[in-house]
PDB file of C-alpha atoms in Angstrom:
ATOM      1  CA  UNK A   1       0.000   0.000   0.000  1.00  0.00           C
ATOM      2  CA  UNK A   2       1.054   3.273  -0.828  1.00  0.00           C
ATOM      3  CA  UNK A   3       0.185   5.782   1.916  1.00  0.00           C
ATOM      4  CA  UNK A   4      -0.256  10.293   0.881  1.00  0.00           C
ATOM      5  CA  UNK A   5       2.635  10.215   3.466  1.00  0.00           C
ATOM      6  CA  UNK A   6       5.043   8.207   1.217  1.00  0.00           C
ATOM      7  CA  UNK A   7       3.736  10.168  -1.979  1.00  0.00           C
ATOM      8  CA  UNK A   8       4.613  13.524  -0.342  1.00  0.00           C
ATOM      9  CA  UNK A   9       8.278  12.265   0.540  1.00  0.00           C
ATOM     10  CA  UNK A  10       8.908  10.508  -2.320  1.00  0.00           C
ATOM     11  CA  UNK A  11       7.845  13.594  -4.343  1.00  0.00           C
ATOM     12  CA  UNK A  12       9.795  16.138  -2.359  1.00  0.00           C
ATOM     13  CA  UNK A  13      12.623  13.399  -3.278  1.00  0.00           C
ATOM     14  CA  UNK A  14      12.806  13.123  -6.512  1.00  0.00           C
ATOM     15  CA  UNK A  15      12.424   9.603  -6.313  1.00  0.00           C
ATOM     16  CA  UNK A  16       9.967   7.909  -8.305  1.00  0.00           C
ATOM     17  CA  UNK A  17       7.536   5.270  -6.636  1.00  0.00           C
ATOM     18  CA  UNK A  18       6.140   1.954  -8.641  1.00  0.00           C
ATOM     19  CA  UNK A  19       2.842   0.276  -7.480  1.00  0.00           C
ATOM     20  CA  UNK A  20       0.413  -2.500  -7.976  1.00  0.00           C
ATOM     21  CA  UNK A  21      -2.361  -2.305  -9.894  1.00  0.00           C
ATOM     22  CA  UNK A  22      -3.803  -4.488  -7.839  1.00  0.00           C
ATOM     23  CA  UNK A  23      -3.496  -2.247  -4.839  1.00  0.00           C
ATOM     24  CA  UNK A  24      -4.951   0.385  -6.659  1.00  0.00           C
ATOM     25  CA  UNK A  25      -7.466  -0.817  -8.032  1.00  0.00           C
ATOM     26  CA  UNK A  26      -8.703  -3.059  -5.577  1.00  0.00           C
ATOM     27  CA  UNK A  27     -10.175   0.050  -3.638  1.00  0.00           C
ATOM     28  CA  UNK A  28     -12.597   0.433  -6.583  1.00  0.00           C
ATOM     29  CA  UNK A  29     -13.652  -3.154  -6.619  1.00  0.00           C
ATOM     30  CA  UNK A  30     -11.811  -3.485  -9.947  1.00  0.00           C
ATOM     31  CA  UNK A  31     -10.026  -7.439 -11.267  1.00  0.00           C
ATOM     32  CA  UNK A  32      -7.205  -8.268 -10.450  1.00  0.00           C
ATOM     33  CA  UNK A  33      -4.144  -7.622 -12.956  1.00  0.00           C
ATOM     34  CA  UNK A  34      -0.487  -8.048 -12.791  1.00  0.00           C
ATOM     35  CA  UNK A  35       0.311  -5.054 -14.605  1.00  0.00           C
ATOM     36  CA  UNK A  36       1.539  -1.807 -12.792  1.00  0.00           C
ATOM     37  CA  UNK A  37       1.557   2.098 -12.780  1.00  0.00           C
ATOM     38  CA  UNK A  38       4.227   4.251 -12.006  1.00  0.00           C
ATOM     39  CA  UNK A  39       4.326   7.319 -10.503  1.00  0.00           C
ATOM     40  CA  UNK A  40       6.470  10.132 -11.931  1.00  0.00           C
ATOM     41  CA  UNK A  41       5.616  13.228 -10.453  1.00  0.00           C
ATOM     42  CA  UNK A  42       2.837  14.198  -7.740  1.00  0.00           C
ATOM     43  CA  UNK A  43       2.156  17.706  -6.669  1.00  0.00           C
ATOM     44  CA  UNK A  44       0.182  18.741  -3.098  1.00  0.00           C
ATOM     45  CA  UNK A  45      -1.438  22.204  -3.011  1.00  0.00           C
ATOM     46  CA  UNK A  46      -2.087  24.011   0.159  1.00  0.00           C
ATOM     47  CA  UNK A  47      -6.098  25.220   0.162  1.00  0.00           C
ATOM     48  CA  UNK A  48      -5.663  28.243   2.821  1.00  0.00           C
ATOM     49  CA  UNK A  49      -8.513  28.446   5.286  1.00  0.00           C
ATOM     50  CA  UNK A  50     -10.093  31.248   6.588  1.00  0.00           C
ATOM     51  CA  UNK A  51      -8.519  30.829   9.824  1.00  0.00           C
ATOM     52  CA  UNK A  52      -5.262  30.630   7.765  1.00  0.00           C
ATOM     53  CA  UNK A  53      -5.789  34.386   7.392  1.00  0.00           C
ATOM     54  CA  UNK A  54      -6.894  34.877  10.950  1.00  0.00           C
ATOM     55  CA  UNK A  55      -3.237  33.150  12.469  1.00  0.00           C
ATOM     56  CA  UNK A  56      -1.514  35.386   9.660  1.00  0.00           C
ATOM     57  CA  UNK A  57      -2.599  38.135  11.207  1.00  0.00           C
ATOM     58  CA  UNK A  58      -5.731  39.916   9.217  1.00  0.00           C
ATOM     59  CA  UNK A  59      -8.254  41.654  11.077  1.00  0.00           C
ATOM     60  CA  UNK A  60     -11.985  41.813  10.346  1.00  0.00           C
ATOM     61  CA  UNK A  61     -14.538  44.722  11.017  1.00  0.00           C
ATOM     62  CA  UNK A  62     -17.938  44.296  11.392  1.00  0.00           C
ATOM     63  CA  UNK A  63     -20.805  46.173   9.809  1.00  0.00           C
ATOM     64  CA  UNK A  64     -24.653  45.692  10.634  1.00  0.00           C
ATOM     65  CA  UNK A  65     -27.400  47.140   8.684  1.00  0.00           C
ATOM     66  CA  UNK A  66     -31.194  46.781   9.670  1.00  0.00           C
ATOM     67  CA  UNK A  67     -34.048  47.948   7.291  1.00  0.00           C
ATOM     68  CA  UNK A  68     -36.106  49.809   9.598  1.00  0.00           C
ATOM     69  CA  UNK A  69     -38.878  50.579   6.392  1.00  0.00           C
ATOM     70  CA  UNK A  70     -42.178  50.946   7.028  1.00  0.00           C
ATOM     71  CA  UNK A  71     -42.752  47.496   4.550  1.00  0.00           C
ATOM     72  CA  UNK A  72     -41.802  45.763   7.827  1.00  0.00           C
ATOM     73  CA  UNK A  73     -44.654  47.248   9.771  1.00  0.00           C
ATOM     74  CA  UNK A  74     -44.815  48.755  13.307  1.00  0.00           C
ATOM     75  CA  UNK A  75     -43.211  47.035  16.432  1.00  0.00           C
ATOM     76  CA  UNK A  76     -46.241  46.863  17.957  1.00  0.00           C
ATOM     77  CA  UNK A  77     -48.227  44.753  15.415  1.00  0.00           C
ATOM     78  CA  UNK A  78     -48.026  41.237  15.388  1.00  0.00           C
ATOM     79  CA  UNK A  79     -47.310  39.884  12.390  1.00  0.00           C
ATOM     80  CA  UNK A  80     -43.922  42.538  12.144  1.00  0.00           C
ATOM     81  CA  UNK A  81     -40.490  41.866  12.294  1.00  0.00           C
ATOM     82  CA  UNK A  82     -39.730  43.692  14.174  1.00  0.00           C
ATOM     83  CA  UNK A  83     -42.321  43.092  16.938  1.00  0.00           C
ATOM     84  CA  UNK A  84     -41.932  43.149  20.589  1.00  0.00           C
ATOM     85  CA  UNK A  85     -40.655  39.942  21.841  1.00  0.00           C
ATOM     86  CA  UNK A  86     -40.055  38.774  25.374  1.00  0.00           C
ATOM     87  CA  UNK A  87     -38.301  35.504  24.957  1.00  0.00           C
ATOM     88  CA  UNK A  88     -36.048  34.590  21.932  1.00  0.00           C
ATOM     89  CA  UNK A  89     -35.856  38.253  20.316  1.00  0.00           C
ATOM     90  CA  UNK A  90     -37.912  39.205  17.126  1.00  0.00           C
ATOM     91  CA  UNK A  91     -36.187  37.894  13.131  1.00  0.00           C
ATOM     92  CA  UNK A  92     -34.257  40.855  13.077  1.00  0.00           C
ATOM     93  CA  UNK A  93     -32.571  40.689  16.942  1.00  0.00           C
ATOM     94  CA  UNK A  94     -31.952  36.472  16.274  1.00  0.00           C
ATOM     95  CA  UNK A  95     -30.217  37.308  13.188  1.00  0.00           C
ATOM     96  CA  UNK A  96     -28.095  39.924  14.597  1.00  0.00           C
ATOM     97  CA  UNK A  97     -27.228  38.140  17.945  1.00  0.00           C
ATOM     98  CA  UNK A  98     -26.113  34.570  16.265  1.00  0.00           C
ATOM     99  CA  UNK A  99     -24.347  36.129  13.602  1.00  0.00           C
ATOM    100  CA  UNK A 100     -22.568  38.747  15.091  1.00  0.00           C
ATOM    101  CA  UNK A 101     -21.701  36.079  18.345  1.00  0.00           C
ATOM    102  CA  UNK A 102     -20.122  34.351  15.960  1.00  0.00           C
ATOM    103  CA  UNK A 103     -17.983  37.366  14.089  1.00  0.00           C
ATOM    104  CA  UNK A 104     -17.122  38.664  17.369  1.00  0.00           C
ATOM    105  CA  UNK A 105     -14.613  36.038  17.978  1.00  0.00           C
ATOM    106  CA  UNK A 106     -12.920  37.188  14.738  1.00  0.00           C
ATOM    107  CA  UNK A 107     -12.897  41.034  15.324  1.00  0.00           C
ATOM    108  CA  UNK A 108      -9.065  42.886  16.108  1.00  0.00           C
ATOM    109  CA  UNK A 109     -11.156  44.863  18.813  1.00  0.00           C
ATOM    110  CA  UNK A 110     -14.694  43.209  19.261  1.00  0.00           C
ATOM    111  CA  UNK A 111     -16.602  46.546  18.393  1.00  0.00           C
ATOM    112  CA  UNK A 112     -19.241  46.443  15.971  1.00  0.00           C
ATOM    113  CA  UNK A 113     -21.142  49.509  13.978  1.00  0.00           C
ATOM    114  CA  UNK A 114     -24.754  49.215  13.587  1.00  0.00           C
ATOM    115  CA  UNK A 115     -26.960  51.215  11.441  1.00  0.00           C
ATOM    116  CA  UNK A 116     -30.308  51.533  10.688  1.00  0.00           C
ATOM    117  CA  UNK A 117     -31.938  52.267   7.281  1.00  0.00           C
ATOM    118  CA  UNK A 118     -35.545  53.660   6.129  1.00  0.00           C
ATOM    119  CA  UNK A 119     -36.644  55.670   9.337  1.00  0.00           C
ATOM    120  CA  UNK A 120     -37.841  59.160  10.170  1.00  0.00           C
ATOM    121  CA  UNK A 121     -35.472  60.740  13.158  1.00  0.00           C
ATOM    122  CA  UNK A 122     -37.834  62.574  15.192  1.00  0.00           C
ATOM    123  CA  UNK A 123     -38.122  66.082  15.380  1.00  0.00           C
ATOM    124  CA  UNK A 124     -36.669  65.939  11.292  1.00  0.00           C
ATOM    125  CA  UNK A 125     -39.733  64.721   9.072  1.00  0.00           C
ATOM    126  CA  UNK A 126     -36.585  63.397   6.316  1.00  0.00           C
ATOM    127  CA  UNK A 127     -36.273  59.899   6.082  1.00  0.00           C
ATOM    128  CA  UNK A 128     -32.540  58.891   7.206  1.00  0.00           C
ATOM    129  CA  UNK A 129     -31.429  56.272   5.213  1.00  0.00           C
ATOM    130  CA  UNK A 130     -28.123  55.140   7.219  1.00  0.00           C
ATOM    131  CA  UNK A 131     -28.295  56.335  10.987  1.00  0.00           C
ATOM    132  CA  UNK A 132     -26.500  55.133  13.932  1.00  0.00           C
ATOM    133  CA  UNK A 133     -28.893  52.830  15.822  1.00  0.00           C
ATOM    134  CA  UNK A 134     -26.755  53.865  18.969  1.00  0.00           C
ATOM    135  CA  UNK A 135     -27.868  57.721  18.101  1.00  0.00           C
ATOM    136  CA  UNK A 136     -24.213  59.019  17.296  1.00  0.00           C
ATOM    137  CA  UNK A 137     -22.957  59.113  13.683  1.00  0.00           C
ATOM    138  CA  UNK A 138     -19.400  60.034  14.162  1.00  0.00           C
ATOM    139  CA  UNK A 139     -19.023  57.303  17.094  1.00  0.00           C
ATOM    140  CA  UNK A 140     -21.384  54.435  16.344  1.00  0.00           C
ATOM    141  CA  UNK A 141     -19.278  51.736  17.787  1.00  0.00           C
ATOM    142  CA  UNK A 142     -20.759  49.298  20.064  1.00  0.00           C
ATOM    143  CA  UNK A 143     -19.007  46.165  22.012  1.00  0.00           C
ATOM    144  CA  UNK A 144     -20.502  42.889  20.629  1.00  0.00           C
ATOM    145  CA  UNK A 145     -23.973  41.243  19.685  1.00  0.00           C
ATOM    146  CA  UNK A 146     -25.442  42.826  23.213  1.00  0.00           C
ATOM    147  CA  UNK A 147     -24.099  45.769  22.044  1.00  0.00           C
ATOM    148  CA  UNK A 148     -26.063  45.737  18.454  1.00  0.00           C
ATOM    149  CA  UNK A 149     -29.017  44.574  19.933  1.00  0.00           C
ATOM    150  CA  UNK A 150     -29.221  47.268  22.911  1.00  0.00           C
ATOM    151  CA  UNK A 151     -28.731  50.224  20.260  1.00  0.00           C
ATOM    152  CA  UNK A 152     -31.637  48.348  18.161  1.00  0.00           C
ATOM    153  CA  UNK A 153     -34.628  48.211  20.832  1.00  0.00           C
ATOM    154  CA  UNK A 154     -33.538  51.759  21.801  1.00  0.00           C
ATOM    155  CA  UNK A 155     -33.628  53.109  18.180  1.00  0.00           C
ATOM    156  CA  UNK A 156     -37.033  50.908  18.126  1.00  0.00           C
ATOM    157  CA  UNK A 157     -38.295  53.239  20.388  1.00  0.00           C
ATOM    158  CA  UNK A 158     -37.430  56.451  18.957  1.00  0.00           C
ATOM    159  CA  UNK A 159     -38.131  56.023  15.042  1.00  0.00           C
ATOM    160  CA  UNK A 160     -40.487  56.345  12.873  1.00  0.00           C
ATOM    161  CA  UNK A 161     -41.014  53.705  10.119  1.00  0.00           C
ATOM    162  CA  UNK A 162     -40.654  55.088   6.790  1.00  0.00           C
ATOM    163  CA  UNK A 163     -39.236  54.587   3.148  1.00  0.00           C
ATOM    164  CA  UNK A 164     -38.598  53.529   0.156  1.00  0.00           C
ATOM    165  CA  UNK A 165     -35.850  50.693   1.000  1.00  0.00           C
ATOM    166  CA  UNK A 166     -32.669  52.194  -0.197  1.00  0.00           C
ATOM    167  CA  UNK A 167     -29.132  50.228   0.453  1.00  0.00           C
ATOM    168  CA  UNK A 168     -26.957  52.317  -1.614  1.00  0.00           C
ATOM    169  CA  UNK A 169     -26.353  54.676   1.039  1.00  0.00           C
ATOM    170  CA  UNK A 170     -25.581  52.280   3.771  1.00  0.00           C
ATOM    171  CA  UNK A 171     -22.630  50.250   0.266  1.00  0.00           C
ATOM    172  CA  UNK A 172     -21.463  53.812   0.551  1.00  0.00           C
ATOM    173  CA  UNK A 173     -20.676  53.906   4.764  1.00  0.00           C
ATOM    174  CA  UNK A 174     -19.498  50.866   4.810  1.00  0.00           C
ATOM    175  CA  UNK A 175     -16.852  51.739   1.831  1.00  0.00           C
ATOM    176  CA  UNK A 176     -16.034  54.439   3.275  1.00  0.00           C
ATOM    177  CA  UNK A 177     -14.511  52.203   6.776  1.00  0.00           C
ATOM    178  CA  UNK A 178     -13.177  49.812   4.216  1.00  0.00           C
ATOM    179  CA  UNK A 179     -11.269  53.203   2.812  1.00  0.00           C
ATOM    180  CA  UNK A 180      -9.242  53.890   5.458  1.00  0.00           C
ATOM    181  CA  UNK A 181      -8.236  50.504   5.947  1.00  0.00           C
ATOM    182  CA  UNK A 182      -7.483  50.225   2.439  1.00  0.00           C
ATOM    183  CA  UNK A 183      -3.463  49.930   2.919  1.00  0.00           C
ATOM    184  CA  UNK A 184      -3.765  47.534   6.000  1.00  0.00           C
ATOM    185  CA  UNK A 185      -4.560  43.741   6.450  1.00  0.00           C
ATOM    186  CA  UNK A 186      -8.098  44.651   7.665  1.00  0.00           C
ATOM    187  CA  UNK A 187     -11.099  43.598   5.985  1.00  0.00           C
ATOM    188  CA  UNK A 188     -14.866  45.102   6.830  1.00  0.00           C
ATOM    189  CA  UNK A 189     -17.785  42.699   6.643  1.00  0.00           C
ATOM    190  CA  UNK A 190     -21.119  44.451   6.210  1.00  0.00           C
ATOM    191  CA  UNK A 191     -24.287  42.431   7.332  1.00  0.00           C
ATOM    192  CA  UNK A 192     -27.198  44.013   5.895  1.00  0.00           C
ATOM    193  CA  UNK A 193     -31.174  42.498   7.191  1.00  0.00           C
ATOM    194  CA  UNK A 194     -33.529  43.513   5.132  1.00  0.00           C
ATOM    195  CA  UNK A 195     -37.031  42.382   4.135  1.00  0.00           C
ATOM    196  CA  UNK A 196     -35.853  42.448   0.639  1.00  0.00           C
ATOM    197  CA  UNK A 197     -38.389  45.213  -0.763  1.00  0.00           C
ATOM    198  CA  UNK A 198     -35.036  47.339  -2.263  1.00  0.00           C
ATOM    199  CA  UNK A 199     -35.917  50.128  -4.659  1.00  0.00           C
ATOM    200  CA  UNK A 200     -32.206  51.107  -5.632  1.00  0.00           C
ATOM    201  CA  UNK A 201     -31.124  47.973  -6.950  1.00  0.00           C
ATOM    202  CA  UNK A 202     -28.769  49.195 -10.063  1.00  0.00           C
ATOM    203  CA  UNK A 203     -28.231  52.096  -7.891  1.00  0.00           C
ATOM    204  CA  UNK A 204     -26.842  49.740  -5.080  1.00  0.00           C
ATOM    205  CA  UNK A 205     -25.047  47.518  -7.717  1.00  0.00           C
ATOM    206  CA  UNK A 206     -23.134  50.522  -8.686  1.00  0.00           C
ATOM    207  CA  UNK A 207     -22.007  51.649  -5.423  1.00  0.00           C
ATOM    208  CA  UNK A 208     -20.661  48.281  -4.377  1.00  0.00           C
ATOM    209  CA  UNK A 209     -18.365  48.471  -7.499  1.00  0.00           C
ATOM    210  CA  UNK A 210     -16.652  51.474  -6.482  1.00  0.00           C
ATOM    211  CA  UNK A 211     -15.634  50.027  -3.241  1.00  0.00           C
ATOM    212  CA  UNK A 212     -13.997  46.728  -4.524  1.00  0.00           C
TER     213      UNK A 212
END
């Protein structure tokens, strides 16, 4: 039997390695035959992991964007998803929480920014769409899913559900933290949640080619 062990050495060798048929093709229920193959040359390639990038030392920020468009309905209704939920969290918070517990085992500093999208900020009668679910654009950073999800049920509170869905504003934020990371090994991640009613789609499509 020849073992991937003795293939790799052998390789790394020079030295060329003859087998039986027999041995090789036994494994695929093949006859029995008395002739045999030689092997010349074998070649291993390395697939790197994403945790091969992690140990190498790239860093990863996070992003979260929540469509807070009037499509989704009020908090207080129901069938919403964004409704009130004691136990468990609405679609919206379970998203964020096991997808941004998972990420924040991966982040350089474990702060996350989360936005909001498609809301009225009270006293302005403009929809907003990209504002700081904490409440403060130029520092937005929270520490970790908690984090996210206390800055969402306070924003919750002190919107008002508007529209149309438009994403290319929130492409355009988060190129603009990929930007000054741009010369560095980090890399920003942007989670967007949406109910999937988007009205800027070429629009969008456009913005998210001028930040790659």
């Amino acid at each position: 039997m020849v073992t991937c062990g003795a293939l790799k050495k052998c390789s790394v060798a020079g030295i060329s390695i003859k087998a039986s048929v027999f041995a090789l093709s036994q494994r695929n229920g093949l006859h029995r035959t008395q002739a045999k193959a030689q092997i010349e040359k074998i070649e291993f390639e390395k697939r790197v992991t994403f945790l091969d990038f992690i140990h190498s030392g790239v860093k990863l920020g996070l992003l979260v964007a929540i469509d807070m468009t009037q499509s989704n309905r009020p908090p207080v209704n129901g069938a919403s998803l964004h409704r009130y939920e004691e136990e468990g969290g609405n679609a919206y918070e379970q998203c964020v929480e096991e997808v941004a517990t998972v990420m924040h085992r991966y982040l350089d500093n474990g702060l996350i920014a989360p936005y909001g999208f498609g809301s009225k900020l009270p006293p302005s009668s403009y929809t907003s769409h990209c504002f700081s679910l904490k409440g403060c654009y130029f520092s937005p950073m929270v520490r970790g899913a908690q984090g996210v999800l206390q800055a969402y049920r306070h924003a919750l509170k002190h919107t008002w559900f508007s529209g149309p869905t438009l994403l290319r504003h929130i492409v355009s934020i988060a190129g603009s933290w990929a930007a000054t990371e741009q010369h560095t090994e980090k890399y920003w991640v942007l989670l967007i949640l949406t109910d999937g009613d988007l009205s800027d789609w070429d629009l969008t499509k456009e913005e998210i080619q001028k930040t790659v």
